[in-house]
Amino acid sequence: MKHTISVLVENRFGVLSRVAGLFSGRGFNIESLTVAETEDAAVSRMTIVTRGEDRIIEQINKQLNKLIDVIKVVDVTAEEHVERELLLVKLNAEEKNRAEILRMVEIFRGKIVDVSAKSYTVEISGGDRKIEAFIEMVRPLGMQEMARSGKIALPRATGAPAPKAKKPKSGG
Amino acid sequence: MKLKGAQIVVESLIAEGVDTIFGFPGGAVLPLYDALYGAKLKHILVRHEQGAAHMADGYARATGRCGVALVTSGPGATNTVTGIATAYMDSIPMVVLTGQVPVGLIGNDAFQEADIVGITRPCTKHSYLVRDVNDLARTIKEAFYIATTGKPGPVLIDLPKDVLNATAEFEYPKTVSLRSYNPTVEGHPAQVKRAFETMKQAKQPVLYIGGGMILANASAELVKFAKKTRMPVTTTLMAMGAHPTREELFLGMLGMHGTYAANMAMHECDVMVCLGARFDDRVTGRLDAFAKNCTVIHVDIDPTSIGKNVVAHIPVVADLLDVMKKLNALAEKDATDWDDKHRPWLTRLAEWKSLYPLRYEKSEAGIIKPQFVVEQAWEAAKGRNPIWTTEVGQAQMWAAQFLQFDGPRTFLSSGGLGTMGYGLPAAIGAQAAFPGRLVVNIAGDGSIQMNIQEVITAVQYGLPVKTVILNNGVLGMVHQWQELFHGKRYSNSEFQMNPDFVKLAEAYGAVGMRITREADVRPALEEAYKVNKPVLMDFVVEKEEKVFPMVPAGGTVKEMMLL
Ligand SMILES: Cc1ncc(C[n+]2csc(CCOP(=O)(O)OP(=O)(O)O)c2C)c(N)n1
């Protein structure tokens, strides 16, 4: 099963290699990994998306905790949380495609962030279902390049109203 | 007080209570060696940096204190990697100081530059590259704290040359504050109680003890607890010495070359109490046939050890000393008639012990049996409070099987990594800590050659370590596997040639002895123990001898091969 693990680490030289090395050295899988500073410049947040049986996920959590520079590990999958990913995709913008692209961007609440004679670059943010759905929809139109940020996540504030049952867990 | 980085290192080590360090100089650490000149720190000049790391490790295992090694950048640092990995696998507290090229040159492929922090990342508990002399004292304080607390392990500090030359205000910090590192120490009382209640229900319990018991300095508590609750004890290779071996409750070592009684006890028990061990594959064999019909209690300071290989029904993450004290307190107040409850089980175990003891066939043609040498090495050492070290292979296993132990920190062996070449430098490290004790390394003729250069170090510093070479002319353990599992195709496991160990010893200024007759074994050992010099004893032993019992790798107790 897919898990999103949020890791607060000391914002220090070499931390990324310790975390990445832990995953490669122990044969854990990484689907995506993002890292950047938090509100406290001395602390970075890594969001790691990984896959594995419960036993493996438990090991990943424990092994991460064991790293000296790791301050806190939360498997947000198990909790109410918000997660987002950013997609940038450069689409063929031939005459016949343009309307369709604009329509898709509208439906998915995206933005066109760069335009040239032959291409539109679109920005979409959301959970992975939304991102994947968008990619599915526009792929037939001709995709030149694409970049995904990898997922970031935060647990929901405690006391916030619980989301309605139907709302997809990944948000967006 | 303003000091140079190099002096800060020396003063910090002294403030940490370090008395001896093991090292080898080079360009990048020249400022540090300069600061050592005339300092109140004993430095032992090794002959190969791997030796320095193993000596620091041996020193740490024998004393329980943190070992320290000091080497230069590049090749000096890379030469320590095996020693660091050895300490890491066995959770040995150690601080390794490596030189590094000046900060401005890092990353430029400078002369003798190696990314030693990167290279050792997977085999250190933590590591530092110090870029600012103002961070130096705090970093050293943290390194010692991390190395020696929680689950101990090696910590590396990389020291760029310009940092060693820069000056800073020096005051050694009194405390460490690391928000990201708080080793759990206390066992949750309710969980410990639950564990104890489970033991009270058991009819066929077994105490399965790992190296953590020794690391936690909890052996005395273990002995007390086992005695009170009449629970049988088996130890891993790493825990030899945690419980006296010549006692009714002791079943011997378990695992691949463990005793019949120990492995059967593990197989038949209803409650398995794992204290400071980690269910290594050499212990469990095939996992799906291991511990299937028992309740598992697992106490370890390292949460990652719990539930990694075997499901723990009652997990306790804690320092073993604390847990053992709590267990003893519970046992103290408890009225259970343990002996009565365990009588049938203990009777069965006693039968297994007497039916299938560790044994070997006496020699026929007067050829010396290696097990006999080990037995005699122990007999001859009685009353001398010996510390034993081992190399790796058959000799190591025979040492674990045929030596007897009365207390912890007397058997130093590379268990997790299985490093040939460990025994001699580890013995030197232990002897440096305890100059007056008898320190004996049990070696194979292969392993001893892996760090033989350190004999001269022992001679130079007057450290009279004794090495028992069980010379079978082959890489015995490899030979055994080839015989049993590769149709006797002895690919590259037979030494066509070996050096003359007697002459070699003499060339180094040590004492050399060759023993070829059984009758000479004991007198040779007695003599070697008496001389106040390092001794290499070359015992020419039976080549075809195998280590039994043996549970084949990935096998089950059902497949245990007995003699
Ligand atoms: C550094 C290293 N290289 C290779 C091995 C693999 N190995 C394990 S036991 C063994 C044979 C050891 O031979 P020897 O030291 O003569 O001891 P014996 O088994 O004959 O007692 C070897 C090669 C190892 N453990 N360590």
mmCIF file of C-alpha atoms in Angstrom, chain B residues 206-210 232-236 239 249-255 259 262-263 265-266:
data_model
loop_
_atom_site.group_PDB
_atom_site.id
_atom_site.type_symbol
_atom_site.label_atom_id
_atom_site.label_comp_id
_atom_site.label_asym_id
_atom_site.label_seq_id
_atom_site.Cartn_x
_atom_site.Cartn_y
_atom_site.Cartn_z
ATOM 1 C CA VAL B 206 13.738 -19.796 27.612
ATOM 2 C CA LEU B 207 15.844 -16.679 28.074
ATOM 3 C CA TYR B 208 17.457 -15.877 24.729
ATOM 4 C CA ILE B 209 20.228 -13.387 25.446
ATOM 5 C CA GLY B 210 22.027 -11.144 22.990
ATOM 6 C CA PRO B 232 17.138 -21.698 31.274
ATOM 7 C CA VAL B 233 19.498 -19.370 29.428
ATOM 8 C CA THR B 234 20.964 -19.490 25.953
ATOM 9 C CA THR B 235 23.224 -16.784 24.546
ATOM 10 C CA THR B 236 24.202 -15.626 21.104
ATOM 11 C CA ALA B 239 26.493 -12.549 24.531
ATOM 12 C CA LEU B 249 20.654 -23.263 33.732
ATOM 13 C CA PHE B 250 23.043 -22.490 30.908
ATOM 14 C CA LEU B 251 22.274 -24.277 27.646
ATOM 15 C CA GLY B 252 25.159 -22.976 25.582
ATOM 16 C CA MET B 253 25.221 -20.834 22.475
ATOM 17 C CA LEU B 254 22.292 -21.075 20.080
ATOM 18 C CA GLY B 255 22.060 -20.788 16.321
ATOM 19 C CA THR B 259 24.174 -26.662 21.051
ATOM 20 C CA ALA B 262 19.841 -24.529 23.124
ATOM 21 C CA ASN B 263 18.318 -24.899 19.693
ATOM 22 C CA ALA B 265 14.829 -25.221 23.771
ATOM 23 C CA MET B 266 14.181 -22.404 21.307
#
